[in-house]
Amino acid sequence: MKKQLLAWLWPALWMVLIFTLSHQPAGVSGGISSEIVRQVFQAVASVVPVEFETLHTLFRKSAHFFAYLVLGLLFMRALLKNGMTLGRAVLWAFALSALYAASDEVHQLFITGRSGEIRDVLIDSAGATTGLLCYWLFAKIKWQHDKKAETNW
């Protein structure tokens, strides 16, 4: 029982991180990402013809995608540790990730200079979906490999 509850610690901590980042006013959030992108831009601008704003948008949207890819995997792990089957865990992990993404965008409506974007919920959900599909695919391949190994002795 303790291990099952402990499995929920990681998604909870990741959700706190997402909430904390989303709770920053637009100026703070944009300033942090702008500084990171500025350093990347200086490194790649001479090689790759890209505008700063394009790179900045790509960076911010990739952060959404990655954050929810990780959240989906953490939900998946917690659900599996609690005895859920693989197929059901994938569906529940996706639903939980998408619901949290939607709630996070609503939360941003109340933060200075921020807005809630359906586009961001879709990007977040795509990140979760990608992580979950990769997990499912690797689990199926491992299962087939293990099954094949059992019959080849």
PDB file of C-alpha atoms in Angstrom:
ATOM      1  CA  MET A   1       0.000   0.000   0.000  1.00  0.00           C
ATOM      2  CA  LYS A   2       2.839   2.388   0.873  1.00  0.00           C
ATOM      3  CA  LYS A   3       4.558   1.799  -2.489  1.00  0.00           C
ATOM      4  CA  GLN A   4       1.278   2.359  -4.306  1.00  0.00           C
ATOM      5  CA  LEU A   5       0.774   5.720  -2.613  1.00  0.00           C
ATOM      6  CA  LEU A   6       4.429   6.644  -3.074  1.00  0.00           C
ATOM      7  CA  ALA A   7       4.054   6.061  -6.825  1.00  0.00           C
ATOM      8  CA  TRP A   8       1.729   9.105  -6.908  1.00  0.00           C
ATOM      9  CA  LEU A   9       4.397  11.342  -5.361  1.00  0.00           C
ATOM     10  CA  TRP A  10       6.254  11.824  -8.670  1.00  0.00           C
ATOM     11  CA  PRO A  11       3.279  12.945 -10.762  1.00  0.00           C
ATOM     12  CA  ALA A  12       2.178  15.187  -7.880  1.00  0.00           C
ATOM     13  CA  LEU A  13       5.611  16.834  -7.676  1.00  0.00           C
ATOM     14  CA  TRP A  14       5.713  17.274 -11.458  1.00  0.00           C
ATOM     15  CA  MET A  15       2.256  18.876 -11.368  1.00  0.00           C
ATOM     16  CA  VAL A  16       3.497  21.270  -8.660  1.00  0.00           C
ATOM     17  CA  LEU A  17       6.418  22.207 -10.924  1.00  0.00           C
ATOM     18  CA  ILE A  18       4.076  22.839 -13.870  1.00  0.00           C
ATOM     19  CA  PHE A  19       1.746  24.875 -11.632  1.00  0.00           C
ATOM     20  CA  THR A  20       4.664  26.921 -10.268  1.00  0.00           C
ATOM     21  CA  LEU A  21       5.940  27.745 -13.750  1.00  0.00           C
ATOM     22  CA  SER A  22       2.422  28.588 -14.937  1.00  0.00           C
ATOM     23  CA  HIS A  23       1.871  30.833 -11.943  1.00  0.00           C
ATOM     24  CA  GLN A  24       4.651  33.208 -12.994  1.00  0.00           C
ATOM     25  CA  PRO A  25       3.461  36.505 -14.495  1.00  0.00           C
ATOM     26  CA  ALA A  26       4.047  36.806 -18.240  1.00  0.00           C
ATOM     27  CA  GLY A  27       7.012  39.161 -17.819  1.00  0.00           C
ATOM     28  CA  VAL A  28       8.882  36.763 -15.547  1.00  0.00           C
ATOM     29  CA  SER A  29       8.088  33.685 -17.607  1.00  0.00           C
ATOM     30  CA  GLY A  30       8.918  35.406 -20.889  1.00  0.00           C
ATOM     31  CA  GLY A  31      12.130  36.843 -19.459  1.00  0.00           C
ATOM     32  CA  ILE A  32      13.417  33.458 -18.372  1.00  0.00           C
ATOM     33  CA  SER A  33      12.638  31.758 -21.668  1.00  0.00           C
ATOM     34  CA  SER A  34      13.946  34.752 -23.669  1.00  0.00           C
ATOM     35  CA  GLU A  35      17.324  34.562 -21.945  1.00  0.00           C
ATOM     36  CA  ILE A  36      17.641  30.824 -22.642  1.00  0.00           C
ATOM     37  CA  VAL A  37      16.571  31.268 -26.257  1.00  0.00           C
ATOM     38  CA  ARG A  38      18.900  34.267 -26.702  1.00  0.00           C
ATOM     39  CA  GLN A  39      21.884  32.081 -25.835  1.00  0.00           C
ATOM     40  CA  VAL A  40      20.746  29.321 -28.206  1.00  0.00           C
ATOM     41  CA  PHE A  41      19.997  31.898 -30.904  1.00  0.00           C
ATOM     42  CA  GLN A  42      23.507  33.340 -30.696  1.00  0.00           C
ATOM     43  CA  ALA A  43      24.931  29.843 -31.122  1.00  0.00           C
ATOM     44  CA  VAL A  44      22.803  28.802 -34.105  1.00  0.00           C
ATOM     45  CA  ALA A  45      21.918  32.052 -35.915  1.00  0.00           C
ATOM     46  CA  SER A  46      25.029  31.961 -38.106  1.00  0.00           C
ATOM     47  CA  VAL A  47      24.310  28.367 -39.163  1.00  0.00           C
ATOM     48  CA  VAL A  48      20.508  28.177 -39.206  1.00  0.00           C
ATOM     49  CA  PRO A  49      18.536  31.072 -40.673  1.00  0.00           C
ATOM     50  CA  VAL A  50      15.864  31.487 -37.994  1.00  0.00           C
ATOM     51  CA  GLU A  51      14.270  34.542 -36.429  1.00  0.00           C
ATOM     52  CA  PHE A  52      14.501  35.028 -32.676  1.00  0.00           C
ATOM     53  CA  GLU A  53      10.713  35.107 -32.192  1.00  0.00           C
ATOM     54  CA  THR A  54      10.272  31.886 -34.168  1.00  0.00           C
ATOM     55  CA  LEU A  55      12.887  30.147 -32.056  1.00  0.00           C
ATOM     56  CA  HIS A  56      11.342  31.571 -28.876  1.00  0.00           C
ATOM     57  CA  THR A  57       7.875  30.289 -29.791  1.00  0.00           C
ATOM     58  CA  LEU A  58       9.294  26.888 -30.730  1.00  0.00           C
ATOM     59  CA  PHE A  59      11.140  26.717 -27.409  1.00  0.00           C
ATOM     60  CA  ARG A  60       8.061  27.614 -25.336  1.00  0.00           C
ATOM     61  CA  LYS A  61       5.768  25.190 -27.163  1.00  0.00           C
ATOM     62  CA  SER A  62       8.381  22.423 -26.943  1.00  0.00           C
ATOM     63  CA  ALA A  63       8.495  23.002 -23.187  1.00  0.00           C
ATOM     64  CA  HIS A  64       4.726  22.418 -23.050  1.00  0.00           C
ATOM     65  CA  PHE A  65       5.083  19.237 -25.103  1.00  0.00           C
ATOM     66  CA  PHE A  66       7.946  17.869 -22.999  1.00  0.00           C
ATOM     67  CA  ALA A  67       6.380  18.728 -19.631  1.00  0.00           C
ATOM     68  CA  TYR A  68       3.247  16.770 -20.455  1.00  0.00           C
ATOM     69  CA  LEU A  69       5.154  13.906 -22.092  1.00  0.00           C
ATOM     70  CA  VAL A  70       6.826  13.448 -18.698  1.00  0.00           C
ATOM     71  CA  LEU A  71       3.552  13.916 -16.793  1.00  0.00           C
ATOM     72  CA  GLY A  72       1.846  11.252 -18.908  1.00  0.00           C
ATOM     73  CA  LEU A  73       4.675   8.808 -18.203  1.00  0.00           C
ATOM     74  CA  LEU A  74       4.587   9.565 -14.477  1.00  0.00           C
ATOM     75  CA  PHE A  75       0.818   8.994 -14.400  1.00  0.00           C
ATOM     76  CA  MET A  76       1.334   5.768 -16.342  1.00  0.00           C
ATOM     77  CA  ARG A  77       3.906   4.518 -13.839  1.00  0.00           C
ATOM     78  CA  ALA A  78       1.655   5.330 -10.875  1.00  0.00           C
ATOM     79  CA  LEU A  79      -1.343   3.625 -12.445  1.00  0.00           C
ATOM     80  CA  LEU A  80       0.646   0.498 -13.310  1.00  0.00           C
ATOM     81  CA  LYS A  81       2.124   0.377  -9.785  1.00  0.00           C
ATOM     82  CA  ASN A  82      -1.453   0.435  -8.516  1.00  0.00           C
ATOM     83  CA  GLY A  83      -2.308  -2.675 -10.525  1.00  0.00           C
ATOM     84  CA  MET A  84      -4.012  -1.221 -13.585  1.00  0.00           C
ATOM     85  CA  THR A  85      -3.615  -3.048 -16.900  1.00  0.00           C
ATOM     86  CA  LEU A  86      -1.453  -1.476 -19.609  1.00  0.00           C
ATOM     87  CA  GLY A  87      -4.326  -0.508 -21.912  1.00  0.00           C
ATOM     88  CA  ARG A  88      -6.415   1.052 -19.161  1.00  0.00           C
ATOM     89  CA  ALA A  89      -3.372   2.820 -17.713  1.00  0.00           C
ATOM     90  CA  VAL A  90      -2.635   4.432 -21.090  1.00  0.00           C
ATOM     91  CA  LEU A  91      -6.194   5.738 -21.354  1.00  0.00           C
ATOM     92  CA  TRP A  92      -6.339   6.984 -17.766  1.00  0.00           C
ATOM     93  CA  ALA A  93      -2.880   8.568 -17.954  1.00  0.00           C
ATOM     94  CA  PHE A  94      -3.936  10.417 -21.100  1.00  0.00           C
ATOM     95  CA  ALA A  95      -7.207  11.569 -19.530  1.00  0.00           C
ATOM     96  CA  LEU A  96      -5.478  12.779 -16.362  1.00  0.00           C
ATOM     97  CA  SER A  97      -2.797  14.592 -18.375  1.00  0.00           C
ATOM     98  CA  ALA A  98      -5.323  16.283 -20.662  1.00  0.00           C
ATOM     99  CA  LEU A  99      -7.505  17.319 -17.732  1.00  0.00           C
ATOM    100  CA  TYR A 100      -4.520  18.781 -15.909  1.00  0.00           C
ATOM    101  CA  ALA A 101      -3.468  20.611 -19.085  1.00  0.00           C
ATOM    102  CA  ALA A 102      -6.945  22.138 -19.380  1.00  0.00           C
ATOM    103  CA  SER A 103      -7.014  23.100 -15.704  1.00  0.00           C
ATOM    104  CA  ASP A 104      -3.558  24.671 -16.039  1.00  0.00           C
ATOM    105  CA  GLU A 105      -4.720  26.839 -18.932  1.00  0.00           C
ATOM    106  CA  VAL A 106      -7.750  27.953 -16.892  1.00  0.00           C
ATOM    107  CA  HIS A 107      -5.376  28.737 -14.017  1.00  0.00           C
ATOM    108  CA  GLN A 108      -3.315  30.960 -16.344  1.00  0.00           C
ATOM    109  CA  LEU A 109      -6.397  33.110 -17.034  1.00  0.00           C
ATOM    110  CA  PHE A 110      -5.926  34.509 -13.516  1.00  0.00           C
ATOM    111  CA  ILE A 111      -2.200  35.275 -13.848  1.00  0.00           C
ATOM    112  CA  THR A 112      -1.018  38.754 -14.852  1.00  0.00           C
ATOM    113  CA  GLY A 113      -0.304  38.930 -18.573  1.00  0.00           C
ATOM    114  CA  ARG A 114      -1.025  35.242 -19.168  1.00  0.00           C
ATOM    115  CA  SER A 115      -3.843  33.659 -21.104  1.00  0.00           C
ATOM    116  CA  GLY A 116      -5.398  30.239 -21.405  1.00  0.00           C
ATOM    117  CA  GLU A 117      -4.937  28.739 -24.854  1.00  0.00           C
ATOM    118  CA  ILE A 118      -6.750  25.744 -26.299  1.00  0.00           C
ATOM    119  CA  ARG A 119      -3.766  25.376 -28.613  1.00  0.00           C
ATOM    120  CA  ASP A 120      -1.567  24.786 -25.548  1.00  0.00           C
ATOM    121  CA  VAL A 121      -3.948  22.116 -24.223  1.00  0.00           C
ATOM    122  CA  LEU A 122      -3.627  20.384 -27.608  1.00  0.00           C
ATOM    123  CA  ILE A 123       0.184  20.650 -27.509  1.00  0.00           C
ATOM    124  CA  ASP A 124       0.225  19.341 -23.925  1.00  0.00           C
ATOM    125  CA  SER A 125      -2.081  16.467 -24.862  1.00  0.00           C
ATOM    126  CA  ALA A 126       0.079  15.649 -27.884  1.00  0.00           C
ATOM    127  CA  GLY A 127       3.112  15.456 -25.589  1.00  0.00           C
ATOM    128  CA  ALA A 128       1.310  13.104 -23.210  1.00  0.00           C
ATOM    129  CA  THR A 129       0.080  11.015 -26.135  1.00  0.00           C
ATOM    130  CA  THR A 130       3.581  10.725 -27.578  1.00  0.00           C
ATOM    131  CA  GLY A 131       5.057   9.589 -24.274  1.00  0.00           C
ATOM    132  CA  LEU A 132       2.256   7.119 -23.650  1.00  0.00           C
ATOM    133  CA  LEU A 133       2.375   5.653 -27.155  1.00  0.00           C
ATOM    134  CA  CYS A 134       6.138   5.194 -26.876  1.00  0.00           C
ATOM    135  CA  TYR A 135       5.703   3.497 -23.500  1.00  0.00           C
ATOM    136  CA  TRP A 136       2.942   1.252 -24.866  1.00  0.00           C
ATOM    137  CA  LEU A 137       4.995   0.363 -27.946  1.00  0.00           C
ATOM    138  CA  PHE A 138       8.105  -0.500 -25.919  1.00  0.00           C
ATOM    139  CA  ALA A 139       6.014  -2.525 -23.447  1.00  0.00           C
ATOM    140  CA  LYS A 140       4.452  -4.508 -26.318  1.00  0.00           C
ATOM    141  CA  ILE A 141       7.843  -5.143 -27.920  1.00  0.00           C
ATOM    142  CA  LYS A 142       9.286  -6.264 -24.571  1.00  0.00           C
ATOM    143  CA  TRP A 143       6.274  -8.521 -23.968  1.00  0.00           C
ATOM    144  CA  GLN A 144       6.679 -10.120 -27.408  1.00  0.00           C
ATOM    145  CA  HIS A 145      10.420 -10.525 -26.861  1.00  0.00           C
ATOM    146  CA  ASP A 146       9.864 -12.124 -23.437  1.00  0.00           C
ATOM    147  CA  LYS A 147       7.183 -14.413 -24.836  1.00  0.00           C
ATOM    148  CA  LYS A 148       9.447 -15.455 -27.710  1.00  0.00           C
ATOM    149  CA  ALA A 149      12.309 -16.120 -25.280  1.00  0.00           C
ATOM    150  CA  GLU A 150      10.028 -18.411 -23.219  1.00  0.00           C
ATOM    151  CA  THR A 151       9.210 -20.551 -26.252  1.00  0.00           C
ATOM    152  CA  ASN A 152      12.779 -20.750 -27.635  1.00  0.00           C
ATOM    153  CA  TRP A 153      14.411 -22.635 -24.793  1.00  0.00           C
TER     154      TRP A 153
END
